[in-house]
Amino acid sequence: VKAAELLDTAAADCVVLEDAIAGVQAALAAGMGVVGLGAAAHLPGAPIVVKDLSAITVAEIGALKNKYR
């Protein structure tokens, strides 16, 4: 959320890449898109979870803006 503010960017235009449940929850509460990194069992609530960044492209991440709010 702070990064979005510093960049003068709306939360809905952000996608957070997160490996902790608290970060997933905070991003969702802020209305940001979320990609969970790691094991899905450890990231309940993340709409999309990938093992690591090699499993998702920049285009796929960009397509998540405004999708999972």
PDB file of C-alpha atoms in Angstrom:
ATOM      1  CA  VAL A   1       0.000   0.000   0.000  1.00  0.00           C
ATOM      2  CA  LYS A   2       2.814   2.385   0.885  1.00  0.00           C
ATOM      3  CA  ALA A   3       4.577   1.677  -2.412  1.00  0.00           C
ATOM      4  CA  ALA A   4       1.379   2.485  -4.335  1.00  0.00           C
ATOM      5  CA  GLU A   5       1.065   5.753  -2.442  1.00  0.00           C
ATOM      6  CA  LEU A   6       4.690   6.674  -3.115  1.00  0.00           C
ATOM      7  CA  LEU A   7       4.187   5.946  -6.811  1.00  0.00           C
ATOM      8  CA  ASP A   8       0.873   7.858  -6.839  1.00  0.00           C
ATOM      9  CA  THR A   9      -0.806   4.747  -8.201  1.00  0.00           C
ATOM     10  CA  ALA A  10      -4.277   3.456  -7.382  1.00  0.00           C
ATOM     11  CA  ALA A  11      -4.365   0.205  -5.430  1.00  0.00           C
ATOM     12  CA  ALA A  12      -6.572  -1.324  -8.134  1.00  0.00           C
ATOM     13  CA  ASP A  13      -3.738  -0.812 -10.619  1.00  0.00           C
ATOM     14  CA  CYS A  14      -1.284  -2.822  -8.514  1.00  0.00           C
ATOM     15  CA  VAL A  15      -0.456  -6.512  -8.383  1.00  0.00           C
ATOM     16  CA  VAL A  16       1.366  -7.798  -5.313  1.00  0.00           C
ATOM     17  CA  LEU A  17       3.711 -10.791  -5.464  1.00  0.00           C
ATOM     18  CA  GLU A  18       3.614 -12.196  -1.951  1.00  0.00           C
ATOM     19  CA  ASP A  19       4.960 -15.207  -0.071  1.00  0.00           C
ATOM     20  CA  ALA A  20       3.332 -14.552   3.315  1.00  0.00           C
ATOM     21  CA  ILE A  21      -0.312 -14.875   4.310  1.00  0.00           C
ATOM     22  CA  ALA A  22      -0.274 -11.491   6.063  1.00  0.00           C
ATOM     23  CA  GLY A  23       0.890  -9.851   2.848  1.00  0.00           C
ATOM     24  CA  VAL A  24      -1.790 -11.636   0.820  1.00  0.00           C
ATOM     25  CA  GLN A  25      -4.458 -10.484   3.266  1.00  0.00           C
ATOM     26  CA  ALA A  26      -3.187  -6.887   3.280  1.00  0.00           C
ATOM     27  CA  ALA A  27      -3.053  -6.708  -0.501  1.00  0.00           C
ATOM     28  CA  LEU A  28      -6.557  -8.110  -0.882  1.00  0.00           C
ATOM     29  CA  ALA A  29      -7.898  -5.722   1.773  1.00  0.00           C
ATOM     30  CA  ALA A  30      -6.347  -2.833  -0.168  1.00  0.00           C
ATOM     31  CA  GLY A  31      -8.044  -3.971  -3.390  1.00  0.00           C
ATOM     32  CA  MET A  32      -4.840  -5.048  -5.096  1.00  0.00           C
ATOM     33  CA  GLY A  33      -4.328  -8.067  -7.300  1.00  0.00           C
ATOM     34  CA  VAL A  34      -2.305 -10.830  -5.661  1.00  0.00           C
ATOM     35  CA  VAL A  35      -0.053 -13.611  -6.837  1.00  0.00           C
ATOM     36  CA  GLY A  36       0.962 -15.948  -4.044  1.00  0.00           C
ATOM     37  CA  LEU A  37       4.484 -17.321  -4.271  1.00  0.00           C
ATOM     38  CA  GLY A  38       5.121 -20.762  -2.811  1.00  0.00           C
ATOM     39  CA  ALA A  39       2.817 -23.512  -1.638  1.00  0.00           C
ATOM     40  CA  ALA A  40      -0.915 -22.862  -1.984  1.00  0.00           C
ATOM     41  CA  ALA A  41      -1.520 -24.542   1.371  1.00  0.00           C
ATOM     42  CA  HIS A  42       0.491 -21.774   3.043  1.00  0.00           C
ATOM     43  CA  LEU A  43      -1.303 -18.942   1.218  1.00  0.00           C
ATOM     44  CA  PRO A  44      -5.051 -19.367   1.732  1.00  0.00           C
ATOM     45  CA  GLY A  45      -6.995 -16.568   0.113  1.00  0.00           C
ATOM     46  CA  ALA A  46      -4.489 -15.904  -2.660  1.00  0.00           C
ATOM     47  CA  PRO A  47      -6.508 -16.072  -5.895  1.00  0.00           C
ATOM     48  CA  ILE A  48      -3.491 -17.347  -7.837  1.00  0.00           C
ATOM     49  CA  VAL A  49      -0.493 -19.206  -6.424  1.00  0.00           C
ATOM     50  CA  VAL A  50       2.635 -20.138  -8.350  1.00  0.00           C
ATOM     51  CA  LYS A  51       5.651 -22.104  -7.165  1.00  0.00           C
ATOM     52  CA  ASP A  52       8.061 -19.315  -8.106  1.00  0.00           C
ATOM     53  CA  LEU A  53       8.372 -16.383 -10.512  1.00  0.00           C
ATOM     54  CA  SER A  54       9.447 -18.646 -13.367  1.00  0.00           C
ATOM     55  CA  ALA A  55       5.874 -19.984 -13.417  1.00  0.00           C
ATOM     56  CA  ILE A  56       4.253 -16.679 -14.440  1.00  0.00           C
ATOM     57  CA  THR A  57       4.969 -14.070 -17.105  1.00  0.00           C
ATOM     58  CA  VAL A  58       4.929 -10.303 -16.812  1.00  0.00           C
ATOM     59  CA  ALA A  59       1.963 -10.248 -19.200  1.00  0.00           C
ATOM     60  CA  GLU A  60       0.036 -12.665 -16.969  1.00  0.00           C
ATOM     61  CA  ILE A  61       0.795 -10.528 -13.923  1.00  0.00           C
ATOM     62  CA  GLY A  62      -0.359  -7.386 -15.734  1.00  0.00           C
ATOM     63  CA  ALA A  63      -3.613  -9.094 -16.690  1.00  0.00           C
ATOM     64  CA  LEU A  64      -4.419  -9.487 -12.970  1.00  0.00           C
ATOM     65  CA  LYS A  65      -4.904  -5.760 -12.371  1.00  0.00           C
ATOM     66  CA  ASN A  66      -8.503  -5.135 -11.308  1.00  0.00           C
ATOM     67  CA  LYS A  67      -9.348  -8.837 -11.748  1.00  0.00           C
ATOM     68  CA  TYR A  68      -9.359 -10.171  -8.172  1.00  0.00           C
ATOM     69  CA  ARG A  69     -10.641  -7.343  -6.008  1.00  0.00           C
TER      70      ARG A  69
END
